[in-house]
Each structure stands twice: as C-alpha cells, then as structure tokens.
C-alpha cells in the first residue's frame, strides 16, 4: 500500500464570510479574490498526479477555498476526480448545502465534508457572521444523510478557548462524525494566540476527560487529536511511549510539513503549508511540483534547526506547530509558543 500525499487545494478565495481570524483576508478584508480557471485547474491536477507517480504516493485532495462550491467549475473538477477514482474531502462553508447538493457530492466521491465552528453562537457569529452558527449545525444532518462523514473543526484562540467544552457537547449532540481543533496561527494582523502554555495544557486535559466520558457512553463522534502537542500530553500521562526500537533521524510522526502535504493557492502559488505565512515554494503554473519537492521544500526538513524541539526526546513524534511558532516570531523553527515542556 502506497503512502498518501495530501494536497490542500484552494481553488478559489470566493467566500460568503470574512472571518476575523482568516489567513486569506486578515490583511485586507476587501482584497480582490483569486480563482483558478478551468485550464489551470486541469493542469494543476495533472501536476499533482505527476508528483505522486514520481514519488510512489497516493494523491488525496482536500478541496477548499474560500468556499469551493462557489467556483463555477467546482462540479467539473469533482467529475475529473471521479474519472480517476480519487475520493476526496471538502473543507467548505454550510451556506450552499442542502440534501440534493450533498447527495451529488457523495456521488462524485466526497468522503468527508469539514465545517468550522469557532465557539458557541455569539462568539462564532462574531468571528464569522450572524446566523452562521445555526446554519453550520443544521447542515451536519444534510451531510450525514447523504452518507458523507461530517467533520467539525474549531480554530482555538484566546477568544474562544473557554467555550471548547460547550462546543464539544454541541457537536456530539448534533451527531458530528469527527471533531477536532487546531490553534489560531497568528497572521500579520494579530501576532498573539492569546493562550499561555499552562492554559493550553489545561484545555487538553479538560478535553481528554470529556472525550473519554463520551467514548465510555458509546458516542459515535470520533475525537481527532490533531494538534501535535497531544503527543506531549499523552507522553506525560504515560499513554504514549517512545518505541524501544526507534531509530535516530527518522521522523515517525508530528508535523507533516515537508513530509506528506503541500498547499496550492488560487493564484497557483505552492505553499509548504497554508498556515505558515510566506511559505511559498513555487507556483504550479510554472513549476513541476516533483522538482520543488526536492529543491525548495528541503528548507522545511532541516530538523536540527528546531530551536527547542531538536533538544527534546519527542522531536521525531511532535515538533509542535511550526505555523503557530512562525506566525508569532517569523521563524518556522522557533519554539512552539504553547509547548509547556521544559527542555534543557
Ligand atoms: C480557509 S478555511 C476554508 C474552508 C471554510 N471556508 C471554513 O472556514 O471552514 C479552512 C480552515 O482554516 C481555518 N483558518 C483560517 N485562518 C486561520 C488562521 N489564521 N489560523 C488557523 N486556522 C485558520 C478556518 O477557521 C478553517 O477551519
Ligand atoms: S469562511 Fe473560511 S475561507 Fe471564508 S473567510 Fe472564513 S475562514 Fe476564511
Ligand atoms: S519541545 Fe517540540 S517536540 Fe518537544 S514537546 Fe515541545 S513542541 Fe513537542
């Protein structure tokens, strides 16, 4: 079985919201939006397939935006994916979903549809727009009825950290299939995530017990411990153990940057990670992704450069979130600002 390679593909910036924290609009909420045209989309798709052929990987596409459904060639792209028998995930908004649309998505091979929930009603609607909270919860049912897995993602910051337990209760009550959270990555506007390391550890501890309680009750929601600092938490608790046969120099887990994902923007820019500001490594209209991977991407795989993690026994399993670190300090290899571990 070949290893998957994930392409987070932003086909358009077009969006019905202008969220306060969004990396697309943080610098200028009225900026012109980019979108790929059909020829560019088709060429990009084959560039990705070429990459996977060269490196023996299986492509997996996370189609996103903006709201990807607003792209005029959205369905045409899904048809192209289907013709190659490539299932995919959509990261989008709730506003243009209904039962018929969800059934159509399923027919084209959509496995998961990810929606965002950034707090309880007042907070979420403040980040996003009035009515967004209720619409998001309502559309979980549409997605599920079509046989697609509904994923709820929360972007955690100082603004909503206290509401996460209530968010978990809400998404489990609405029957979301997967719940995860990731941290706000500082953009040029707001440099601080507003969370101390102690507060973040407390959040993981609280969530760990809530997840356990729901699992014991037979709750069907899968809690995806996406943030790599979960490894630190579970290591301290004795739940995660460093394998005895682990070999030096091999990255067994942790941040995927430079290992198994890349991001493509609507203007063709290829990024090491969408969350890492200024991580442009090429442009898919001009560059062969397979070449970029061994040239420009090399700078994201110098594990000895991690200022704190390189001295930590969890280097091969964690590395925190370099996007959060880089957003705060400008240095991808700086210490994760929420990592609470003392490393000497
Ligand atoms: C760019 S959106 C596209 C999909 C859809 N429009 C949505 O909001 O879910 C994908 C994810 O990126 C998250 N995101 C946007 N800006 C971010 C930032 N500065 N730091 C961390 N996550 C961010 C959003 O909250 C959302 O969960
Ligand atoms: S809905 Fe998604 S893409 Fe649109 S502004 Fe909000 S986070 Fe950004
Ligand atoms: S120092 Fe780095 S590898 Fe170690 S726990 Fe912190 S973030 Fe993870």
CSV table of C-alpha atoms and ligand atoms in Angstrom, one decimal:
chain,number,residue,atom,x,y,z
A,1,UNK,CA,0.0,0.0,0.0
A,2,UNK,CA,1.5,3.3,-1.1
A,3,UNK,CA,1.6,6.2,1.4
A,4,UNK,CA,-0.9,9.1,0.9
A,5,UNK,CA,0.2,12.6,-0.1
A,6,UNK,CA,-2.3,15.3,0.8
A,7,UNK,CA,-2.9,18.3,-1.4
A,8,UNK,CA,-4.8,21.1,0.3
A,9,UNK,CA,-6.1,22.8,-2.8
A,10,UNK,CA,-7.7,26.3,-2.5
A,11,UNK,CA,-9.5,26.6,-5.9
A,12,UNK,CA,-11.0,30.0,-5.1
A,13,UNK,CA,-10.9,32.7,-2.4
A,14,UNK,CA,-14.5,33.5,-3.1
A,15,UNK,CA,-16.4,33.3,0.2
A,16,UNK,CA,-19.7,34.4,1.9
A,17,UNK,CA,-17.8,35.3,5.1
A,18,UNK,CA,-14.9,37.4,6.1
A,19,UNK,CA,-13.9,35.7,9.3
A,20,UNK,CA,-11.8,37.9,11.6
A,21,UNK,CA,-9.1,35.3,12.0
A,22,UNK,CA,-8.9,34.1,8.4
A,23,UNK,CA,-5.4,33.9,6.8
A,24,UNK,CA,-6.9,34.9,3.4
A,25,UNK,CA,-8.5,38.1,4.5
A,26,UNK,CA,-6.6,39.1,7.7
A,27,UNK,CA,-4.5,41.8,6.0
A,28,UNK,CA,-7.3,43.2,3.8
A,29,UNK,CA,-10.9,42.1,4.1
A,30,UNK,CA,-11.9,43.7,0.9
A,31,UNK,CA,-8.9,42.4,-1.2
A,32,UNK,CA,-9.6,41.0,-4.7
A,33,UNK,CA,-10.3,37.3,-4.6
A,34,UNK,CA,-8.4,34.9,-6.8
A,35,UNK,CA,-9.7,31.8,-8.6
A,36,UNK,CA,-8.2,29.3,-10.9
A,37,UNK,CA,-9.6,29.0,-14.4
A,38,UNK,CA,-10.5,25.5,-15.8
A,39,UNK,CA,-7.3,25.0,-17.8
A,40,UNK,CA,-5.2,26.0,-14.7
A,41,UNK,CA,-7.2,23.5,-12.6
A,42,UNK,CA,-6.8,20.7,-15.0
A,43,UNK,CA,-3.0,21.3,-15.4
A,44,UNK,CA,-2.7,21.6,-11.6
A,45,UNK,CA,-4.4,18.3,-11.1
A,46,UNK,CA,-2.1,16.5,-13.6
A,47,UNK,CA,0.9,18.2,-11.9
A,48,UNK,CA,-0.2,16.6,-8.6
A,49,UNK,CA,-0.6,13.2,-10.3
A,50,UNK,CA,2.8,13.5,-11.8
A,51,UNK,CA,4.3,14.3,-8.4
A,52,UNK,CA,2.7,11.2,-6.9
A,53,UNK,CA,3.9,9.0,-9.8
A,54,UNK,CA,7.5,10.2,-9.3
A,55,UNK,CA,7.5,9.5,-5.6
A,56,UNK,CA,5.2,6.5,-5.5
A,57,UNK,CA,2.5,8.2,-3.4
A,58,UNK,CA,-1.3,8.1,-3.5
A,59,UNK,CA,-2.9,11.5,-4.0
A,60,UNK,CA,-5.5,12.7,-1.6
A,61,UNK,CA,-7.2,16.0,-2.3
A,62,UNK,CA,-8.7,18.4,0.3
A,63,UNK,CA,-10.7,20.7,-2.0
A,64,UNK,CA,-11.2,24.1,-0.3
A,65,UNK,CA,-11.4,27.9,-0.6
A,66,UNK,CA,-12.9,30.3,0.4
A,67,UNK,CA,-16.0,28.2,-0.3
A,68,UNK,CA,-15.0,25.8,-3.1
A,69,UNK,CA,-18.6,25.3,-4.2
A,70,UNK,CA,-18.7,28.9,-5.3
A,71,UNK,CA,-16.2,28.2,-8.1
A,72,UNK,CA,-18.0,27.9,-11.5
A,73,UNK,CA,-16.0,24.7,-12.3
A,74,UNK,CA,-16.4,23.1,-9.0
A,75,UNK,CA,-18.5,20.2,-10.2
A,76,UNK,CA,-16.3,19.8,-13.3
A,77,UNK,CA,-13.3,19.3,-11.0
A,78,UNK,CA,-15.2,16.7,-9.0
A,79,UNK,CA,-16.1,14.9,-12.2
A,80,UNK,CA,-12.3,14.8,-13.1
A,81,UNK,CA,-11.5,13.4,-9.7
A,82,UNK,CA,-14.2,10.8,-10.1
A,83,UNK,CA,-13.0,9.8,-13.5
A,84,UNK,CA,-9.7,8.9,-11.8
A,85,UNK,CA,-11.5,7.1,-9.0
A,86,UNK,CA,-10.0,9.5,-6.4
A,87,UNK,CA,-12.1,10.1,-3.3
A,88,UNK,CA,-11.7,13.5,-1.6
A,89,UNK,CA,-12.6,15.7,1.3
A,90,UNK,CA,-14.2,19.2,1.0
A,91,UNK,CA,-13.4,22.0,3.5
A,92,UNK,CA,-16.1,24.4,2.9
A,93,UNK,CA,-19.0,26.5,4.2
A,94,UNK,CA,-22.5,25.4,5.2
A,95,UNK,CA,-24.5,28.0,3.2
A,96,UNK,CA,-24.9,26.3,-0.2
A,97,UNK,CA,-25.5,22.8,1.1
A,98,UNK,CA,-28.9,21.0,1.0
A,99,UNK,CA,-29.9,17.4,0.7
A,100,UNK,CA,-29.7,17.3,-3.1
A,101,UNK,CA,-26.2,19.0,-3.1
A,102,UNK,CA,-24.9,16.6,-0.5
A,103,UNK,CA,-26.1,13.6,-2.4
A,104,UNK,CA,-24.4,14.9,-5.5
A,105,UNK,CA,-21.2,15.4,-3.6
A,106,UNK,CA,-21.4,11.8,-2.4
A,107,UNK,CA,-22.0,10.6,-5.9
A,108,UNK,CA,-18.7,12.2,-7.1
A,109,UNK,CA,-16.7,10.5,-4.3
A,110,UNK,CA,-16.8,13.1,-1.4
A,111,UNK,CA,-15.8,11.1,1.8
A,112,UNK,CA,-15.8,13.9,4.3
A,113,UNK,CA,-17.1,17.5,4.4
A,114,UNK,CA,-15.5,19.7,7.0
A,115,UNK,CA,-17.3,22.7,8.5
A,116,UNK,CA,-15.9,25.2,11.0
A,117,UNK,CA,-17.4,26.0,14.4
A,118,UNK,CA,-15.4,28.7,16.2
A,119,UNK,CA,-17.2,28.9,19.5
A,120,UNK,CA,-20.8,29.0,20.8
A,121,UNK,CA,-23.4,31.1,18.9
A,122,UNK,CA,-22.4,34.6,20.0
A,123,UNK,CA,-18.6,34.0,19.6
A,124,UNK,CA,-18.9,32.0,16.3
A,125,UNK,CA,-21.1,34.6,14.7
A,126,UNK,CA,-18.8,37.4,15.9
A,127,UNK,CA,-15.9,35.6,14.1
A,128,UNK,CA,-17.9,34.7,11.1
A,129,UNK,CA,-21.4,36.3,10.5
A,130,UNK,CA,-24.9,36.3,12.1
A,131,UNK,CA,-26.7,33.1,11.5
A,132,UNK,CA,-23.6,31.1,10.7
A,133,UNK,CA,-23.6,29.1,13.9
A,134,UNK,CA,-27.2,27.8,13.5
A,135,UNK,CA,-26.7,27.1,9.7
A,136,UNK,CA,-23.5,25.1,10.4
A,137,UNK,CA,-25.2,22.9,13.0
A,138,UNK,CA,-28.2,22.4,10.7
A,139,UNK,CA,-26.0,21.2,7.8
A,140,UNK,CA,-24.4,18.4,9.8
A,141,UNK,CA,-27.6,16.5,9.3
A,142,UNK,CA,-27.6,17.1,5.5
A,143,UNK,CA,-24.0,15.9,5.2
A,144,UNK,CA,-24.7,12.7,7.2
A,145,UNK,CA,-28.0,11.9,5.4
A,146,UNK,CA,-26.0,11.8,2.2
A,147,UNK,CA,-23.6,9.2,3.7
A,148,UNK,CA,-20.7,11.7,3.9
A,149,UNK,CA,-18.7,12.0,7.1
A,150,UNK,CA,-19.3,15.3,8.8
A,151,UNK,CA,-16.2,16.9,10.3
A,152,UNK,CA,-16.3,19.9,12.7
A,153,UNK,CA,-13.1,21.9,13.1
A,154,UNK,CA,-12.6,24.6,15.7
A,155,UNK,CA,-9.8,27.2,15.4
A,156,UNK,CA,-8.8,27.8,19.1
A,157,UNK,CA,-7.6,31.2,20.3
A,158,UNK,CA,-7.8,33.2,23.5
A,159,UNK,CA,-11.2,34.4,22.2
A,160,UNK,CA,-12.9,31.0,22.4
A,161,UNK,CA,-10.8,28.7,24.5
A,162,UNK,CA,-13.2,28.7,27.4
A,163,UNK,CA,-16.1,27.6,25.1
A,164,UNK,CA,-14.4,24.4,23.7
A,165,UNK,CA,-16.2,22.1,26.3
A,166,UNK,CA,-19.6,23.6,25.3
A,167,UNK,CA,-18.6,23.2,21.6
A,168,UNK,CA,-17.8,19.5,22.1
A,169,UNK,CA,-21.2,19.0,23.9
A,170,UNK,CA,-23.0,20.7,21.0
A,171,UNK,CA,-21.3,18.9,18.1
A,172,UNK,CA,-21.8,15.5,19.8
A,173,UNK,CA,-25.5,16.3,20.3
A,174,UNK,CA,-25.8,17.1,16.6
A,175,UNK,CA,-24.1,13.8,15.7
A,176,UNK,CA,-20.9,15.1,14.0
A,177,UNK,CA,-18.8,12.2,12.9
A,178,UNK,CA,-15.5,13.8,13.7
A,179,UNK,CA,-14.4,16.7,15.9
A,180,UNK,CA,-11.0,18.3,16.0
A,181,UNK,CA,-9.5,21.6,17.0
A,182,UNK,CA,-6.3,23.4,15.8
A,183,UNK,CA,-4.8,26.6,17.1
A,184,UNK,CA,-5.1,30.0,15.5
A,185,UNK,CA,-2.0,30.8,13.6
A,186,UNK,CA,-1.0,34.4,14.0
A,187,UNK,CA,-1.3,36.4,10.8
A,188,UNK,CA,0.3,39.7,10.2
A,189,UNK,CA,-2.6,41.5,11.9
A,190,UNK,CA,-2.7,39.7,15.2
A,191,UNK,CA,0.6,38.2,16.4
A,192,UNK,CA,-0.7,36.6,19.6
A,193,UNK,CA,-2.8,33.5,20.0
A,194,UNK,CA,-3.8,34.7,23.5
A,195,UNK,CA,-3.1,31.4,25.1
A,196,UNK,CA,-0.4,30.6,27.6
A,197,UNK,CA,1.3,27.2,27.7
A,198,UNK,CA,-0.4,26.4,31.0
A,199,UNK,CA,-3.8,27.3,29.7
A,200,UNK,CA,-3.3,25.2,26.6
A,201,UNK,CA,-2.3,22.2,28.7
A,202,UNK,CA,-5.3,22.7,30.8
A,203,UNK,CA,-7.5,22.7,27.7
A,204,UNK,CA,-6.0,19.4,26.5
A,205,UNK,CA,-6.5,17.9,30.0
A,206,UNK,CA,-10.2,19.0,30.1
A,207,UNK,CA,-10.9,17.8,26.6
A,208,UNK,CA,-9.1,14.5,27.3
A,209,UNK,CA,-11.6,13.7,30.1
A,210,UNK,CA,-14.6,14.9,28.1
A,211,UNK,CA,-13.6,12.7,25.1
A,212,UNK,CA,-13.1,9.7,27.5
A,213,UNK,CA,-16.6,10.3,29.0
A,214,UNK,CA,-18.2,10.4,25.6
A,215,UNK,CA,-16.3,7.4,24.4
A,216,UNK,CA,-17.4,5.4,27.5
A,217,UNK,CA,-21.0,6.3,26.7
A,218,UNK,CA,-20.7,4.9,23.2
A,219,UNK,CA,-20.8,8.3,21.5
A,220,UNK,CA,-20.3,8.0,17.7
A,221,UNK,CA,-18.2,11.1,17.3
A,222,UNK,CA,-14.6,10.4,16.7
A,223,UNK,CA,-12.3,12.9,18.5
A,224,UNK,CA,-9.3,13.6,16.3
A,225,UNK,CA,-6.4,14.7,18.4
A,226,UNK,CA,-4.9,16.7,15.6
A,227,UNK,CA,-2.6,19.1,17.4
A,228,UNK,CA,0.8,17.5,17.9
A,229,UNK,CA,1.0,18.8,21.4
A,230,UNK,CA,-1.4,16.0,22.2
A,231,UNK,CA,1.6,13.7,21.9
A,232,UNK,CA,3.3,15.7,24.7
A,233,UNK,CA,0.2,15.5,26.8
A,234,UNK,CA,-0.1,11.7,26.3
A,235,UNK,CA,3.6,11.2,26.8
A,236,UNK,CA,3.5,12.8,30.2
A,237,UNK,CA,0.4,10.7,31.1
A,238,UNK,CA,2.3,7.5,30.0
A,239,UNK,CA,-0.3,6.9,27.2
A,240,UNK,CA,2.3,7.5,24.5
A,241,UNK,CA,5.7,5.7,24.8
A,242,UNK,CA,8.7,6.2,22.6
A,243,UNK,CA,9.2,2.8,20.8
A,244,UNK,CA,12.2,0.9,22.1
A,245,UNK,CA,13.3,0.1,18.5
A,246,UNK,CA,13.1,3.8,17.3
A,247,UNK,CA,16.0,4.8,15.1
A,248,UNK,CA,17.8,8.1,15.1
A,249,UNK,CA,17.0,10.5,12.3
A,250,UNK,CA,13.6,9.0,11.3
A,251,UNK,CA,10.5,11.2,11.8
A,252,UNK,CA,7.8,8.8,13.0
A,253,UNK,CA,5.1,11.4,13.4
A,254,UNK,CA,4.4,15.0,14.3
A,255,UNK,CA,4.1,18.0,12.0
A,256,UNK,CA,3.5,16.9,8.3
A,257,UNK,CA,5.3,19.9,6.8
A,258,UNK,CA,8.0,18.6,4.3
A,259,UNK,CA,6.7,15.0,4.7
A,260,UNK,CA,3.3,14.4,3.3
A,261,UNK,CA,1.4,17.6,2.4
A,262,UNK,CA,1.5,20.8,0.4
A,263,UNK,CA,-0.9,23.6,-0.3
A,264,UNK,CA,-1.9,25.1,-3.6
A,265,UNK,CA,-3.5,28.6,-3.7
A,266,UNK,CA,-6.0,30.0,-6.3
A,267,UNK,CA,-3.2,32.0,-7.9
A,268,UNK,CA,-1.1,28.9,-8.4
A,269,UNK,CA,1.3,29.6,-5.6
A,270,UNK,CA,2.5,26.4,-4.0
A,271,UNK,CA,3.0,26.6,-0.2
A,272,UNK,CA,4.7,24.2,2.2
A,273,UNK,CA,1.7,24.8,4.4
A,274,UNK,CA,-1.2,27.2,4.1
A,275,UNK,CA,-0.9,28.1,7.8
A,276,UNK,CA,2.8,29.1,7.5
A,277,UNK,CA,2.8,32.6,6.3
A,278,UNK,CA,5.3,33.2,3.5
A,279,UNK,CA,5.9,29.5,2.9
A,280,UNK,CA,5.7,29.9,-0.9
A,281,UNK,CA,8.0,27.3,-2.5
A,282,UNK,CA,6.9,27.6,-6.1
A,283,UNK,CA,4.0,28.2,-8.5
A,284,UNK,CA,2.1,25.3,-10.1
A,285,UNK,CA,1.6,27.1,-13.3
A,286,UNK,CA,5.4,27.4,-13.8
A,287,UNK,CA,6.9,24.7,-11.7
A,288,UNK,CA,6.8,20.9,-11.7
A,289,UNK,CA,5.8,20.0,-8.1
A,290,UNK,CA,8.0,17.0,-8.2
A,291,UNK,CA,11.1,19.3,-8.7
A,292,UNK,CA,10.0,21.7,-6.0
A,293,UNK,CA,9.7,18.9,-3.5
A,294,UNK,CA,13.4,18.1,-3.6
A,295,UNK,CA,14.7,21.6,-4.1
A,296,UNK,CA,12.7,24.5,-2.4
A,297,UNK,CA,11.0,22.2,0.1
A,298,UNK,CA,14.3,21.0,1.6
A,299,UNK,CA,14.4,24.0,3.9
A,300,UNK,CA,11.4,22.6,5.8
A,301,UNK,CA,13.1,19.3,6.6
A,302,UNK,CA,16.1,20.5,8.5
A,303,UNK,CA,15.1,19.0,11.8
A,304,UNK,CA,18.3,20.0,13.5
A,305,UNK,CA,17.3,23.6,13.2
A,306,UNK,CA,14.3,23.3,15.6
A,307,UNK,CA,15.4,25.6,18.4
A,308,UNK,CA,13.7,23.8,21.2
A,309,UNK,CA,12.4,20.5,19.7
A,310,UNK,CA,15.9,19.5,18.4
A,311,UNK,CA,16.9,19.1,22.1
A,312,UNK,CA,13.7,17.2,23.0
A,313,UNK,CA,13.2,13.4,23.1
A,314,UNK,CA,9.8,13.9,21.3
A,315,UNK,CA,11.4,15.5,18.2
A,316,UNK,CA,10.5,12.6,16.0
A,317,UNK,CA,6.9,12.5,17.2
A,318,UNK,CA,5.8,16.0,17.8
A,319,UNK,CA,7.6,19.3,16.8
A,320,UNK,CA,4.6,21.2,17.9
A,321,UNK,CA,3.1,23.5,15.3
A,322,UNK,CA,5.7,25.4,13.4
A,323,UNK,CA,2.9,27.5,11.8
A,324,UNK,CA,1.9,28.9,15.2
A,325,UNK,CA,5.6,29.4,16.1
A,326,UNK,CA,6.4,31.0,12.7
A,327,UNK,CA,3.3,33.2,12.9
A,328,UNK,CA,4.3,34.6,16.2
A,329,UNK,CA,8.0,35.1,15.7
A,330,UNK,CA,8.6,34.9,12.0
A,331,UNK,CA,10.8,31.8,12.4
A,332,UNK,CA,9.4,28.4,11.3
A,333,UNK,CA,12.0,26.7,13.6
A,334,UNK,CA,11.2,28.8,16.8
A,335,UNK,CA,9.8,27.1,19.9
A,336,UNK,CA,6.1,26.4,19.8
A,337,UNK,CA,4.6,29.2,22.0
A,338,UNK,CA,2.1,26.8,23.7
A,339,UNK,CA,4.6,24.0,24.4
A,340,UNK,CA,4.8,23.7,28.1
A,341,UNK,CA,7.7,21.2,28.3
A,342,UNK,CA,10.9,22.2,29.9
A,343,UNK,CA,13.7,21.2,27.7
A,344,UNK,CA,17.4,21.7,28.6
B,1,LIG,C1,-9.6,28.8,5.0
B,1,LIG,S1,-10.9,27.8,5.6
B,1,LIG,C2,-11.7,27.2,4.2
B,1,LIG,C3,-12.9,26.4,4.5
B,1,LIG,C4,-14.1,27.2,5.0
B,1,LIG,N1,-14.3,28.4,4.4
B,1,LIG,C5,-14.0,27.3,6.5
B,1,LIG,O1,-14.0,28.4,7.0
B,1,LIG,O2,-14.1,26.2,7.2
B,1,LIG,C6,-10.1,26.4,6.3
B,1,LIG,C7,-9.8,26.4,7.8
B,1,LIG,O3,-8.8,27.3,8.0
B,1,LIG,C8,-9.0,28.0,9.3
B,1,LIG,N2,-8.2,29.2,9.4
B,1,LIG,C9,-8.4,30.4,8.7
B,1,LIG,N3,-7.5,31.3,9.1
B,1,LIG,C10,-6.7,30.7,10.1
B,1,LIG,C11,-5.6,31.1,10.9
B,1,LIG,N4,-5.1,32.3,10.8
B,1,LIG,N5,-5.1,30.2,11.8
B,1,LIG,C12,-5.6,28.9,11.9
B,1,LIG,N6,-6.6,28.5,11.1
B,1,LIG,C13,-7.2,29.3,10.3
B,1,LIG,C14,-10.5,28.2,9.2
B,1,LIG,O4,-11.0,28.5,10.5
B,1,LIG,C15,-11.0,26.9,8.7
B,1,LIG,O5,-11.2,25.9,9.7
B,2,LIG,S1,-15.3,31.1,5.8
B,2,LIG,FE1,-13.3,30.1,5.7
B,2,LIG,S2,-12.3,31.0,3.9
B,2,LIG,FE2,-14.1,32.3,4.3
B,2,LIG,S3,-13.3,33.9,5.5
B,2,LIG,FE3,-14.0,32.3,6.9
B,2,LIG,S4,-12.2,31.0,7.4
B,2,LIG,FE4,-11.7,32.3,5.5
B,3,LIG,S1,9.9,20.8,22.5
B,3,LIG,FE1,9.0,20.4,20.5
B,3,LIG,S2,9.0,18.2,20.2
B,3,LIG,FE2,9.2,18.6,22.4
B,3,LIG,S3,7.2,18.6,23.3
B,3,LIG,FE3,7.7,20.8,22.8
B,3,LIG,S4,6.9,21.1,20.7
B,3,LIG,FE4,7.0,18.8,21.1
